[in-house]
Amino acid sequence: MLRVGLGKIAPDRALVRSAIDRLHVDDLAAVVCAHSHYDHALDAPVWALETGAELVGSPSTANIGRGLGVPEPQLRVAGDGDTLTYGSFELTFLDSVHSPGDRYPGTVDEPLVPPARARAWKTGTAYSVLISHPRGRLLLHASANCRPGALRGRHADVIYLGIGSLGKQTPQFLHTYWDEVVLATGAQRVILVHWDDFFTGLDQPLRPMPYLLDRLDVTMSRLLPLARRDGVDVVLPVAWQPSEPLVGLG
C-alpha cells in the first residue's frame, strides 16, 4: 500500500508469467480492461505480450499497452455500443461510470511507460461489458456505480458485480445500484468482485479491503436482503479455482 501510495509501480512480468502458467493458459483471444486504473490495467499489457491476445479497452488502455510495447495490431479500442466477436463470444461495450470517489479521473493521452506513479493510470472510459454466448449471457460490471436507465432492456443471466466502496456509501445508493444493474437485467446470479484487498498478492487467500478503505460487512448486510427479495443467488469467488457461472440456472 505504501509503495502504491508514495512510490512508483510497474508490472512484474515474471509474476504474470507464473499466473499464466498456473492457470494453464495456452490460448487467449482478448484481455479486456473495464477501465484503466492500475488495478485493472497495470498487468493487462503483459498478458497480451505473453499470450498474443488483443488488449481491449479505451484509448487510455491502448496507450498503457503502447507504453509496454504491445504491437498496434493487438490493440483494440471499443466505443459505446460496439460489439466485438471472439469465437462463440460476443462482447458489447456500454459506457458506464466509476464508483464514487474516483481518485484518478481523466485519460491517458500518451504511451505510459512504467515505472510511474499510480495516479498515471487514469480512469479513461469505464465500461459495463455484456457477454453473449450460446449457453447464456453474462454482464461484467466492475465499478460500483451506474448510469440510470443504461441497462434497461439488456438481459443477463449472471453478473460479475463490482462492490468496491459500497460499504462507504448510503443504503439508498446501494439499493439504487442493485435495482439499476441486477433487477434491471433480470440476473439470476451475482458473483461479487472488486471487494478483495488488492494490496495483497494472489499467493494469499482473498481477504476484504481494510476497514479504513471499505466495509464488506456493511455491504453484505445491505445487499443480501435485496438478493433474497429478488431470488438472486450471491456467490463469492475463490482465487485460482475454476467455476461454471451458468450452471444450475433455469
mmCIF file of C-alpha atoms in Angstrom:
data_model
loop_
_atom_site.group_PDB
_atom_site.id
_atom_site.type_symbol
_atom_site.label_atom_id
_atom_site.label_comp_id
_atom_site.label_asym_id
_atom_site.label_seq_id
_atom_site.Cartn_x
_atom_site.Cartn_y
_atom_site.Cartn_z
ATOM 1 C CA MET A 1 0.000 0.000 0.000
ATOM 2 C CA LEU A 2 2.862 2.401 0.812
ATOM 3 C CA ARG A 3 4.605 1.673 -2.485
ATOM 4 C CA VAL A 4 1.413 2.338 -4.422
ATOM 5 C CA GLY A 5 0.656 5.479 -2.465
ATOM 6 C CA LEU A 6 4.126 7.006 -2.271
ATOM 7 C CA GLY A 7 6.364 5.324 -4.826
ATOM 8 C CA LYS A 8 6.351 4.176 -8.421
ATOM 9 C CA ILE A 9 4.901 0.942 -9.732
ATOM 10 C CA ALA A 10 5.439 -1.346 -12.708
ATOM 11 C CA PRO A 11 4.208 -4.787 -13.728
ATOM 12 C CA ASP A 12 6.208 -7.834 -12.677
ATOM 13 C CA ARG A 13 6.428 -9.843 -15.869
ATOM 14 C CA ALA A 14 7.778 -12.965 -14.155
ATOM 15 C CA LEU A 15 4.890 -12.922 -11.685
ATOM 16 C CA VAL A 16 2.372 -12.541 -14.509
ATOM 17 C CA ARG A 17 4.010 -15.408 -16.377
ATOM 18 C CA SER A 18 3.718 -17.611 -13.291
ATOM 19 C CA ALA A 19 -0.018 -16.825 -13.106
ATOM 20 C CA ILE A 20 -0.452 -17.684 -16.788
ATOM 21 C CA ASP A 21 1.313 -20.997 -16.216
ATOM 22 C CA ARG A 22 -0.664 -21.737 -13.047
ATOM 23 C CA LEU A 23 -3.914 -21.220 -14.945
ATOM 24 C CA HIS A 24 -2.661 -23.318 -17.905
ATOM 25 C CA VAL A 25 -3.490 -20.529 -20.340
ATOM 26 C CA ASP A 26 -2.399 -21.642 -23.802
ATOM 27 C CA ASP A 27 -4.996 -19.938 -26.000
ATOM 28 C CA LEU A 28 -6.220 -16.438 -25.179
ATOM 29 C CA ALA A 29 -8.058 -14.179 -27.611
ATOM 30 C CA ALA A 30 -8.561 -10.969 -25.630
ATOM 31 C CA VAL A 31 -7.704 -9.203 -22.388
ATOM 32 C CA VAL A 32 -10.458 -6.720 -21.526
ATOM 33 C CA CYS A 33 -9.986 -3.717 -19.228
ATOM 34 C CA ALA A 34 -13.176 -2.358 -17.675
ATOM 35 C CA HIS A 35 -11.284 0.897 -17.070
ATOM 36 C CA SER A 36 -7.663 1.972 -16.918
ATOM 37 C CA HIS A 37 -6.696 2.333 -13.254
ATOM 38 C CA TYR A 38 -3.547 0.434 -12.286
ATOM 39 C CA ASP A 39 -5.501 -2.311 -10.503
ATOM 40 C CA HIS A 40 -7.196 -3.118 -13.815
ATOM 41 C CA ALA A 41 -4.653 -2.197 -16.479
ATOM 42 C CA LEU A 42 -1.165 -2.461 -14.962
ATOM 43 C CA ASP A 43 -0.639 -6.126 -15.866
ATOM 44 C CA ALA A 44 -3.055 -6.393 -18.788
ATOM 45 C CA PRO A 45 -0.468 -5.449 -21.461
ATOM 46 C CA VAL A 46 1.870 -8.141 -20.121
ATOM 47 C CA TRP A 47 -0.876 -10.736 -20.568
ATOM 48 C CA ALA A 48 -1.247 -9.545 -24.161
ATOM 49 C CA LEU A 49 2.512 -9.725 -24.756
ATOM 50 C CA GLU A 50 2.852 -13.177 -23.189
ATOM 51 C CA THR A 51 -0.139 -14.768 -24.953
ATOM 52 C CA GLY A 52 -0.624 -12.808 -28.179
ATOM 53 C CA ALA A 53 -4.131 -11.785 -27.077
ATOM 54 C CA GLU A 54 -5.680 -8.482 -28.079
ATOM 55 C CA LEU A 55 -5.679 -5.777 -25.415
ATOM 56 C CA VAL A 56 -9.201 -4.350 -25.450
ATOM 57 C CA GLY A 57 -10.464 -1.175 -23.815
ATOM 58 C CA SER A 58 -10.473 2.590 -24.116
ATOM 59 C CA PRO A 59 -7.912 4.846 -25.819
ATOM 60 C CA SER A 60 -6.329 5.144 -22.365
ATOM 61 C CA THR A 61 -5.904 1.371 -22.165
ATOM 62 C CA ALA A 62 -4.348 1.396 -25.641
ATOM 63 C CA ASN A 63 -1.790 3.980 -24.506
ATOM 64 C CA ILE A 64 -0.963 1.856 -21.475
ATOM 65 C CA GLY A 65 -0.354 -1.026 -23.887
ATOM 66 C CA ARG A 66 1.832 1.128 -26.125
ATOM 67 C CA GLY A 67 3.963 2.104 -23.151
ATOM 68 C CA LEU A 68 4.873 -1.555 -22.657
ATOM 69 C CA GLY A 69 5.389 -2.274 -26.334
ATOM 70 C CA VAL A 70 2.177 -4.083 -27.249
ATOM 71 C CA PRO A 71 2.083 -4.129 -31.091
ATOM 72 C CA GLU A 72 -0.584 -1.946 -32.707
ATOM 73 C CA PRO A 73 -2.413 -4.924 -34.306
ATOM 74 C CA GLN A 74 -3.034 -6.257 -30.763
ATOM 75 C CA LEU A 75 -4.639 -3.008 -29.536
ATOM 76 C CA ARG A 76 -8.412 -2.768 -29.882
ATOM 77 C CA VAL A 77 -10.393 0.316 -28.807
ATOM 78 C CA ALA A 78 -14.093 -0.195 -28.035
ATOM 79 C CA GLY A 79 -16.686 2.565 -28.245
ATOM 80 C CA ASP A 80 -20.073 2.785 -26.568
ATOM 81 C CA GLY A 81 -22.340 0.133 -28.088
ATOM 82 C CA ASP A 82 -19.579 -1.628 -30.019
ATOM 83 C CA THR A 83 -19.818 -5.419 -30.219
ATOM 84 C CA LEU A 84 -16.639 -7.457 -30.667
ATOM 85 C CA THR A 85 -16.695 -11.165 -31.510
ATOM 86 C CA TYR A 86 -14.227 -13.774 -30.289
ATOM 87 C CA GLY A 87 -15.204 -17.313 -31.251
ATOM 88 C CA SER A 88 -18.618 -18.001 -29.704
ATOM 89 C CA PHE A 89 -18.442 -14.892 -27.504
ATOM 90 C CA GLU A 90 -19.914 -11.512 -28.397
ATOM 91 C CA LEU A 91 -18.815 -8.633 -26.155
ATOM 92 C CA THR A 92 -20.917 -5.464 -26.182
ATOM 93 C CA PHE A 93 -19.281 -2.447 -24.540
ATOM 94 C CA LEU A 94 -21.546 0.032 -22.764
ATOM 95 C CA ASP A 95 -20.235 3.279 -21.322
ATOM 96 C CA SER A 96 -20.637 3.272 -17.560
ATOM 97 C CA VAL A 97 -19.228 5.298 -14.667
ATOM 98 C CA HIS A 98 -16.596 4.678 -11.997
ATOM 99 C CA SER A 99 -17.619 4.214 -8.373
ATOM 100 C CA PRO A 100 -17.834 7.384 -6.239
ATOM 101 C CA GLY A 101 -14.559 8.864 -5.102
ATOM 102 C CA ASP A 102 -12.559 8.230 -8.288
ATOM 103 C CA ARG A 103 -9.033 9.205 -7.196
ATOM 104 C CA TYR A 104 -7.511 9.255 -10.684
ATOM 105 C CA PRO A 105 -10.056 10.696 -13.136
ATOM 106 C CA GLY A 106 -9.086 11.692 -16.643
ATOM 107 C CA THR A 107 -7.470 9.978 -19.599
ATOM 108 C CA VAL A 108 -4.060 8.580 -20.531
ATOM 109 C CA ASP A 109 -3.203 10.616 -23.601
ATOM 110 C CA GLU A 110 0.248 9.279 -24.487
ATOM 111 C CA PRO A 111 2.087 5.969 -24.082
ATOM 112 C CA LEU A 112 2.527 5.253 -20.375
ATOM 113 C CA VAL A 113 5.969 3.847 -19.665
ATOM 114 C CA PRO A 114 6.370 2.339 -16.180
ATOM 115 C CA PRO A 115 7.608 2.664 -13.532
ATOM 116 C CA ALA A 116 5.301 5.566 -12.780
ATOM 117 C CA ARG A 117 3.107 6.915 -10.012
ATOM 118 C CA ALA A 118 -0.197 5.083 -9.556
ATOM 119 C CA ARG A 119 -2.042 8.267 -10.497
ATOM 120 C CA ALA A 120 -0.641 7.986 -14.047
ATOM 121 C CA TRP A 121 -3.111 5.123 -14.697
ATOM 122 C CA LYS A 122 -6.134 7.397 -15.115
ATOM 123 C CA THR A 123 -9.670 6.070 -15.443
ATOM 124 C CA GLY A 124 -10.292 6.577 -19.149
ATOM 125 C CA THR A 125 -13.655 5.101 -20.129
ATOM 126 C CA ALA A 126 -15.438 2.898 -17.594
ATOM 127 C CA TYR A 127 -17.318 0.081 -19.308
ATOM 128 C CA SER A 128 -20.039 -2.364 -18.489
ATOM 129 C CA VAL A 129 -19.462 -5.356 -20.796
ATOM 130 C CA LEU A 130 -22.322 -7.644 -21.847
ATOM 131 C CA ILE A 131 -21.006 -11.061 -22.880
ATOM 132 C CA SER A 132 -23.265 -13.223 -25.045
ATOM 133 C CA HIS A 133 -22.614 -16.925 -25.597
ATOM 134 C CA PRO A 134 -24.859 -19.780 -26.800
ATOM 135 C CA ARG A 135 -25.037 -21.032 -23.193
ATOM 136 C CA GLY A 136 -26.122 -17.705 -21.699
ATOM 137 C CA ARG A 137 -25.419 -14.051 -21.108
ATOM 138 C CA LEU A 138 -23.084 -12.519 -18.548
ATOM 139 C CA LEU A 139 -22.514 -8.926 -17.539
ATOM 140 C CA LEU A 140 -19.131 -7.719 -16.350
ATOM 141 C CA HIS A 141 -19.885 -4.636 -14.244
ATOM 142 C CA ALA A 142 -16.651 -3.874 -12.434
ATOM 143 C CA SER A 143 -17.314 -0.472 -10.833
ATOM 144 C CA ALA A 144 -19.923 0.012 -8.124
ATOM 145 C CA ASN A 145 -21.887 2.739 -9.874
ATOM 146 C CA CYS A 146 -24.183 3.056 -12.858
ATOM 147 C CA ARG A 147 -25.831 5.402 -15.302
ATOM 148 C CA PRO A 148 -29.576 5.454 -14.510
ATOM 149 C CA GLY A 149 -31.504 3.522 -17.126
ATOM 150 C CA ALA A 150 -28.408 2.449 -19.061
ATOM 151 C CA LEU A 151 -29.078 -1.277 -18.652
ATOM 152 C CA ARG A 152 -32.842 -1.340 -19.040
ATOM 153 C CA GLY A 153 -33.764 -3.657 -21.873
ATOM 154 C CA ARG A 154 -30.475 -5.556 -21.535
ATOM 155 C CA HIS A 155 -30.689 -9.124 -20.213
ATOM 156 C CA ALA A 156 -28.029 -11.014 -18.265
ATOM 157 C CA ASP A 157 -28.224 -14.408 -16.565
ATOM 158 C CA VAL A 158 -25.170 -13.766 -14.395
ATOM 159 C CA ILE A 159 -23.485 -10.541 -13.315
ATOM 160 C CA TYR A 160 -19.915 -10.144 -12.146
ATOM 161 C CA LEU A 161 -20.826 -7.247 -9.876
ATOM 162 C CA GLY A 162 -18.241 -4.818 -8.569
ATOM 163 C CA ILE A 163 -18.959 -3.860 -4.959
ATOM 164 C CA GLY A 164 -15.785 -1.961 -4.053
ATOM 165 C CA SER A 165 -16.502 1.120 -1.867
ATOM 166 C CA LEU A 166 -20.184 0.231 -1.371
ATOM 167 C CA GLY A 167 -19.570 -0.131 2.365
ATOM 168 C CA LYS A 168 -18.834 3.600 2.462
ATOM 169 C CA GLN A 169 -21.986 4.620 0.558
ATOM 170 C CA THR A 170 -25.505 5.197 1.828
ATOM 171 C CA PRO A 171 -28.070 2.378 1.960
ATOM 172 C CA GLN A 172 -30.063 4.216 -0.713
ATOM 173 C CA PHE A 173 -27.059 4.320 -3.041
ATOM 174 C CA LEU A 174 -26.610 0.548 -2.764
ATOM 175 C CA HIS A 175 -30.340 -0.052 -3.221
ATOM 176 C CA THR A 176 -30.410 2.066 -6.388
ATOM 177 C CA TYR A 177 -27.272 0.376 -7.701
ATOM 178 C CA TRP A 178 -28.797 -3.073 -7.194
ATOM 179 C CA ASP A 179 -32.053 -2.111 -8.878
ATOM 180 C CA GLU A 180 -30.352 -0.411 -11.847
ATOM 181 C CA VAL A 181 -27.917 -3.258 -12.529
ATOM 182 C CA VAL A 182 -29.259 -6.534 -11.123
ATOM 183 C CA LEU A 183 -33.009 -6.016 -11.162
ATOM 184 C CA ALA A 184 -32.958 -4.187 -14.499
ATOM 185 C CA THR A 185 -31.179 -7.068 -16.275
ATOM 186 C CA GLY A 186 -33.148 -9.891 -14.630
ATOM 187 C CA ALA A 187 -29.992 -11.674 -13.462
ATOM 188 C CA GLN A 188 -30.436 -14.906 -11.520
ATOM 189 C CA ARG A 189 -26.922 -14.995 -10.067
ATOM 190 C CA VAL A 190 -24.475 -12.343 -8.892
ATOM 191 C CA ILE A 191 -20.767 -13.063 -8.457
ATOM 192 C CA LEU A 192 -19.231 -10.396 -6.253
ATOM 193 C CA VAL A 193 -15.950 -8.898 -7.456
ATOM 194 C CA HIS A 194 -13.660 -5.999 -6.585
ATOM 195 C CA TRP A 195 -14.230 -6.454 -2.854
ATOM 196 C CA ASP A 196 -10.873 -8.023 -2.025
ATOM 197 C CA ASP A 197 -7.675 -6.374 -0.811
ATOM 198 C CA PHE A 198 -5.635 -5.871 -3.994
ATOM 199 C CA PHE A 199 -2.607 -4.787 -1.961
ATOM 200 C CA THR A 200 -2.216 -8.477 -1.050
ATOM 201 C CA GLY A 201 -0.693 -10.909 -3.537
ATOM 202 C CA LEU A 202 -2.752 -13.693 -5.078
ATOM 203 C CA ASP A 203 -0.450 -16.209 -3.443
ATOM 204 C CA GLN A 204 -2.557 -15.474 -0.338
ATOM 205 C CA PRO A 205 -6.286 -16.218 0.140
ATOM 206 C CA LEU A 206 -8.623 -13.396 -0.842
ATOM 207 C CA ARG A 207 -9.466 -11.080 2.026
ATOM 208 C CA PRO A 208 -11.584 -7.926 2.293
ATOM 209 C CA MET A 209 -10.181 -4.435 1.963
ATOM 210 C CA PRO A 210 -9.081 -2.883 5.276
ATOM 211 C CA TYR A 211 -11.834 -1.101 7.219
ATOM 212 C CA LEU A 212 -10.161 2.221 6.509
ATOM 213 C CA LEU A 213 -10.946 1.795 2.791
ATOM 214 C CA ASP A 214 -14.211 -0.182 2.734
ATOM 215 C CA ARG A 215 -16.616 -2.209 4.880
ATOM 216 C CA LEU A 216 -17.529 -5.531 3.284
ATOM 217 C CA ASP A 217 -19.622 -6.475 6.319
ATOM 218 C CA VAL A 218 -21.777 -3.374 5.846
ATOM 219 C CA THR A 219 -22.123 -4.049 2.130
ATOM 220 C CA MET A 220 -23.240 -7.649 2.691
ATOM 221 C CA SER A 221 -25.721 -6.687 5.423
ATOM 222 C CA ARG A 222 -27.471 -4.443 2.909
ATOM 223 C CA LEU A 223 -27.016 -6.462 -0.260
ATOM 224 C CA LEU A 224 -28.132 -9.914 0.898
ATOM 225 C CA PRO A 225 -31.688 -8.816 1.851
ATOM 226 C CA LEU A 226 -32.101 -7.387 -1.660
ATOM 227 C CA ALA A 227 -30.881 -10.670 -3.143
ATOM 228 C CA ARG A 228 -33.347 -12.647 -1.022
ATOM 229 C CA ARG A 229 -36.137 -10.278 -2.008
ATOM 230 C CA ASP A 230 -35.458 -10.830 -5.702
ATOM 231 C CA GLY A 231 -34.482 -14.518 -5.565
ATOM 232 C CA VAL A 232 -30.914 -13.879 -6.750
ATOM 233 C CA ASP A 233 -28.074 -16.276 -5.934
ATOM 234 C CA VAL A 234 -24.998 -14.499 -4.487
ATOM 235 C CA VAL A 235 -21.523 -16.015 -4.834
ATOM 236 C CA LEU A 236 -18.075 -15.009 -3.572
ATOM 237 C CA PRO A 237 -15.363 -16.333 -5.917
ATOM 238 C CA VAL A 238 -12.369 -18.336 -4.739
ATOM 239 C CA ALA A 239 -8.989 -17.444 -6.228
ATOM 240 C CA TRP A 240 -7.495 -19.901 -8.743
ATOM 241 C CA GLN A 241 -10.489 -22.257 -8.716
ATOM 242 C CA PRO A 242 -12.399 -22.742 -11.969
ATOM 243 C CA SER A 243 -16.112 -22.039 -11.912
ATOM 244 C CA GLU A 244 -19.173 -22.574 -14.083
ATOM 245 C CA PRO A 245 -21.167 -19.355 -13.612
ATOM 246 C CA LEU A 246 -24.186 -20.530 -15.606
ATOM 247 C CA VAL A 247 -24.569 -23.993 -14.061
ATOM 248 C CA GLY A 248 -27.859 -24.616 -12.273
ATOM 249 C CA LEU A 249 -29.732 -21.651 -13.681
ATOM 250 C CA GLY A 250 -33.202 -22.154 -15.080
#
